[in-house]
XYZ file of C-alpha atoms in Angstrom:
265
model
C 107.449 73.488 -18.805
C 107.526 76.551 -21.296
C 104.305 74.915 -22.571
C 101.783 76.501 -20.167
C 98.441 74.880 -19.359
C 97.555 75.521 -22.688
C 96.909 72.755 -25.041
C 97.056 74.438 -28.282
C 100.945 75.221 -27.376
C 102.402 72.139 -25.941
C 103.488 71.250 -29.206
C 105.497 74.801 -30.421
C 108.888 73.902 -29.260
C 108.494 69.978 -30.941
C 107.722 70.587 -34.086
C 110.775 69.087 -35.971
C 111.101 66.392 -33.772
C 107.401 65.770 -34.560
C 107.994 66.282 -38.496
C 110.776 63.709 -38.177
C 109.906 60.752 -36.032
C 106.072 60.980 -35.879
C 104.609 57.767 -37.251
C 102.662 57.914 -40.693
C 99.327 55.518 -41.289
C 98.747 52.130 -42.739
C 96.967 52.379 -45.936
C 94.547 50.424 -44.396
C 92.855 53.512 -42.989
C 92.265 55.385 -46.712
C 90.087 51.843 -47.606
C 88.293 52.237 -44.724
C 88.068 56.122 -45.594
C 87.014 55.283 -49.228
C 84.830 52.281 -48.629
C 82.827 53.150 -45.603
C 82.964 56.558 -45.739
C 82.742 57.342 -48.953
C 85.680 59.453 -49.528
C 86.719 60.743 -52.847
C 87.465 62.832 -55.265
C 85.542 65.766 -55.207
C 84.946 65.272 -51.388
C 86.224 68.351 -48.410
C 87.768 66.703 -45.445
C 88.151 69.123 -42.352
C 91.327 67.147 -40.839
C 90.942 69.234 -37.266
C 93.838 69.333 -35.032
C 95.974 68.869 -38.013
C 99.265 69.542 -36.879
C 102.093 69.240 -38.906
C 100.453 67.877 -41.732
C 100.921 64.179 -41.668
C 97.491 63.229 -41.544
C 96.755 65.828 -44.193
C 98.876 64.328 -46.643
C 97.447 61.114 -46.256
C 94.509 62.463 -47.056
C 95.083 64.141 -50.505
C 96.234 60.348 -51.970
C 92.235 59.869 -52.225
C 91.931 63.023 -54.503
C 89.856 64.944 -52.138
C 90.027 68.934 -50.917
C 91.642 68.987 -47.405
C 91.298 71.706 -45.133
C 93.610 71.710 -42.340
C 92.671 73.278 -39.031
C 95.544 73.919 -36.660
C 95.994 76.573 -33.537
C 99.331 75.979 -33.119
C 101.058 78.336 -35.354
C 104.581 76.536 -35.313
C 102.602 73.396 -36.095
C 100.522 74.749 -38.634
C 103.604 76.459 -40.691
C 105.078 73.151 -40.342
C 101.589 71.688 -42.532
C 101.689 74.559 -44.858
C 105.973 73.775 -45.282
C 105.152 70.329 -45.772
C 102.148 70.591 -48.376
C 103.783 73.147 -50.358
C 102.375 73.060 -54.096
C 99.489 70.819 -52.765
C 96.821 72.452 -55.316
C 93.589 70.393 -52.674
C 95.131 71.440 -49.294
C 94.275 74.949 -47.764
C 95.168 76.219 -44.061
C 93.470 77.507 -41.624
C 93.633 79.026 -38.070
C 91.351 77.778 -36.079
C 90.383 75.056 -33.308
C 88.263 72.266 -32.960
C 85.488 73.715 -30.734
C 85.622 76.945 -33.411
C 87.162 75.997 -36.802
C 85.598 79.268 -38.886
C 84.403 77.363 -41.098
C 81.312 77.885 -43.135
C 77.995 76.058 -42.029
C 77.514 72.366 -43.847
C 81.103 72.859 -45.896
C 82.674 69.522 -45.397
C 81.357 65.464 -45.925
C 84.070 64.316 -43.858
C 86.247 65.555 -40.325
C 88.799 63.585 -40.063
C 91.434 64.108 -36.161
C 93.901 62.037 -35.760
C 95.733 61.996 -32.461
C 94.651 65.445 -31.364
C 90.712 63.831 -30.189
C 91.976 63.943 -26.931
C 92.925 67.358 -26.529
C 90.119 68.983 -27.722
C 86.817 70.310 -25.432
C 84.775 67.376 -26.430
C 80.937 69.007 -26.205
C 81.671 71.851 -27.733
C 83.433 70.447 -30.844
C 80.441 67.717 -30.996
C 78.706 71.350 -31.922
C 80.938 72.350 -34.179
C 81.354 68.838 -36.140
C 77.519 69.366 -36.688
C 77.544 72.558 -37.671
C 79.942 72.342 -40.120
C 78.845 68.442 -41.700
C 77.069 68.165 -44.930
C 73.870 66.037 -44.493
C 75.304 62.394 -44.122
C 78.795 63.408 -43.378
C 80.883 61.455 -41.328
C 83.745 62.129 -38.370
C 86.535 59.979 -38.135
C 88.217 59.573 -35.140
C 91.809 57.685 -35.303
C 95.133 57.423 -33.009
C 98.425 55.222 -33.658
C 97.966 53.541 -30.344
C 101.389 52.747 -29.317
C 101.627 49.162 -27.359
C 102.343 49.189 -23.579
C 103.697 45.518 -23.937
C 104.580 42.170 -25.428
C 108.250 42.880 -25.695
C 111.002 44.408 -23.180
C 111.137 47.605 -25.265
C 107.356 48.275 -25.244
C 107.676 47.482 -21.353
C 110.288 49.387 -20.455
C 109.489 52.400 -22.624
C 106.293 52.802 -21.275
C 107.574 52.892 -17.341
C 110.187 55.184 -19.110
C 106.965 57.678 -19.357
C 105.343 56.589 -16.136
C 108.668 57.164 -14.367
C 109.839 60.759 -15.725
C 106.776 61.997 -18.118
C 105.789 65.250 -17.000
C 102.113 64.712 -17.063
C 102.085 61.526 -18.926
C 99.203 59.664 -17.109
C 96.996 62.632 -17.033
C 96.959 63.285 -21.195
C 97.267 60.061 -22.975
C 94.986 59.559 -25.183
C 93.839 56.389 -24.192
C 92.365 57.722 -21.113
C 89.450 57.977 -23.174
C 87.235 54.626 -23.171
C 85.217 53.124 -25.937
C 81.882 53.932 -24.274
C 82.341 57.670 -24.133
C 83.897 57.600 -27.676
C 80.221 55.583 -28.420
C 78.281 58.299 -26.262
C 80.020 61.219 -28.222
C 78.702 59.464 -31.833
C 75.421 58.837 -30.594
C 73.005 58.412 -31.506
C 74.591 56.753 -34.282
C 76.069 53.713 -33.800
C 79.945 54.088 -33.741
C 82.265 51.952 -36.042
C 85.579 50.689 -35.524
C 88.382 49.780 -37.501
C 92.246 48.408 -36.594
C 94.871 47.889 -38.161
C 99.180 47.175 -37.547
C 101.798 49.946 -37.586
C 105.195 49.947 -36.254
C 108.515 51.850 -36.679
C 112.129 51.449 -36.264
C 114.405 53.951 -34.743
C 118.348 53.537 -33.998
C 119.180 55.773 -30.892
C 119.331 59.136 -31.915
C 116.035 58.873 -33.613
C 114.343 57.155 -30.612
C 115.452 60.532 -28.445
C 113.650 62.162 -31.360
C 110.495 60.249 -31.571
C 110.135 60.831 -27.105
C 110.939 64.367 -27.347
C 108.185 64.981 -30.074
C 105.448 63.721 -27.159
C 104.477 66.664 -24.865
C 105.298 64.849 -21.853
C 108.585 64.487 -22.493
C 110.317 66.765 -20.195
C 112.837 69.040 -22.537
C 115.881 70.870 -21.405
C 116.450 72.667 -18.333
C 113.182 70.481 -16.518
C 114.940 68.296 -13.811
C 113.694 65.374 -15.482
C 115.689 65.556 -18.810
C 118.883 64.056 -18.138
C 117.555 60.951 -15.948
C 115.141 60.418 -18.899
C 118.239 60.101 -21.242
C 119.880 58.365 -19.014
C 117.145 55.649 -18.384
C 116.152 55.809 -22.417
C 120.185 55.428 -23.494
C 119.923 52.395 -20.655
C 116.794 50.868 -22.136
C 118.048 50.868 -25.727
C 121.406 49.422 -25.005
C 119.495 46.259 -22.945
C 116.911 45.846 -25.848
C 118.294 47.097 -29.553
C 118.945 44.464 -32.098
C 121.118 45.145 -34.521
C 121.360 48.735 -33.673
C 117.130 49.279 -33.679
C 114.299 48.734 -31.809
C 110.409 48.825 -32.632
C 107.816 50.777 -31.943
C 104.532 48.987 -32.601
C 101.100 50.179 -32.703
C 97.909 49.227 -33.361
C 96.252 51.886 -35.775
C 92.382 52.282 -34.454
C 90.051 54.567 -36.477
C 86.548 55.270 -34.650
C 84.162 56.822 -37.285
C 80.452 57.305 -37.818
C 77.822 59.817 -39.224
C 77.391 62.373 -37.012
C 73.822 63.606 -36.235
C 72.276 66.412 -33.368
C 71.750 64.714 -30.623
C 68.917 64.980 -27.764
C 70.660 64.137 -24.842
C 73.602 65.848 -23.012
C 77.269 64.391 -23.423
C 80.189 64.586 -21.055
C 78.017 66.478 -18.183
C 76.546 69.022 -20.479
């Protein structure tokens, strides 16, 4: 794959497929936001890993500053495309592990499904460097279900069968206890809520070509992956659609120094 090893760039060539058929979040998520983490206006939110934006711009409902933090260039001219005229949103260059951000800048960092990706000690260090006194990181993935109808079912031995590296980067290779170990000592919260979306065919191609598994012209694996996904939406549409569901699960906490080492550091 043009992609490299490199995850900061496994994303540049899916960027409008990513604008377009990425989910958004249940508003259930700004409560939780608001409520237990006191977001508001006035607040800064680092959203790290931001991406395209989406996340971003769910953000700035609740009033607050966002600062984006992207490496992907495509992705990140995608966020600034996207927020255009957004007076509380500013971009920046940078990764998780080193965001260039000032020292104690923000109350809240927000990453939503981009956690996985990142070099986990070393933007534990950063988080704390760059978190107000009592600020809080919130963790939070649309976790797509792997079954409970024949679409789910299928779709996801879709991605075992012909994703490039699909079992090594999912997200969810990440348990709860080393989500719980990375907040400590704090206890870690958790919050879930329902998401789903609808897609006809053409936007179904759309929503698997925006993952960075998805093999992409000219790998040997594109065409039987169209193949299989044109089979597996003609055996399971109704009406012309079928659904994507999720369940939306938002890990947050304060985020303090801790004494001992995480992840074999």
């Amino acid at each position: 794959m043009s992609d490299g090893t490199d995850p900061t760039l496994r994303f540049t060539t899916r960027v409008s497929d990513y604008v377009k058929f990425r989910p958004g979040y249940p508003v259930g998520v700004l409560d939780v936001l608001r409520n237990r983490m006191e977001l508001a206006l006035g607040k800064t939110v680092a959203d790290i890993g931001c991406g395209t934006g989406i996340f971003s711009k769910f953000l700035l409902e609740t009033g607050c500053t966002v600062i984006g933090v992207e490496p992907n260039a495509a992705m990140l001219s995608a966020a600034v495309e996207m927020l255009r005229g957004e007076k509380n949103f500013r971009a920046v260059a940078g990764k998780a592990e080193a965001t260039t951000l000032a020292d104690k800048s923000v109350e809240l960092i927000t990453a939503a499904q981009a956690f996985h990706w990142f070099d986990r000690p070393a933007f534990r260090e950063e988080c704390v460097r760059i978190l107000r006194p009592g600020g809080y990181l919130a963790l939070i993935w649309n976790d797509r279900k792997l079954e409970g109808s024949l679409f789910l079912e299928a779709y996801e031995k879709l991605l075992i069968d012909f994703g490039v590296d699909y079992m090594a980067v999912r997200h969810n290779n990440i348990d709860e206890n080393e989500l719980s170990r990375f907040f400590g000592p704090v206890e870690m919260d958790k919050a879930t809520f329902p998401s789903e979306q609808s897609f006809d065919y053409d936007s179904l191609l759309g929503r698997l070509m925006s993952s960075s598994y998805a093999p992409q012209p000219g790998h040997a694996n594109y065409a039987p992956t169209v193949a299989a996904l044109r089979t597996l939406f003609d055996e399971t549409n109704e009406d012309g659609q079928v659904r994507m569901e999720y369940e939306t699960v938002v890990f947050f906490g304060q985020l303090k120094p801790a004494a001992s080492t995480l992840f074999g550091r």
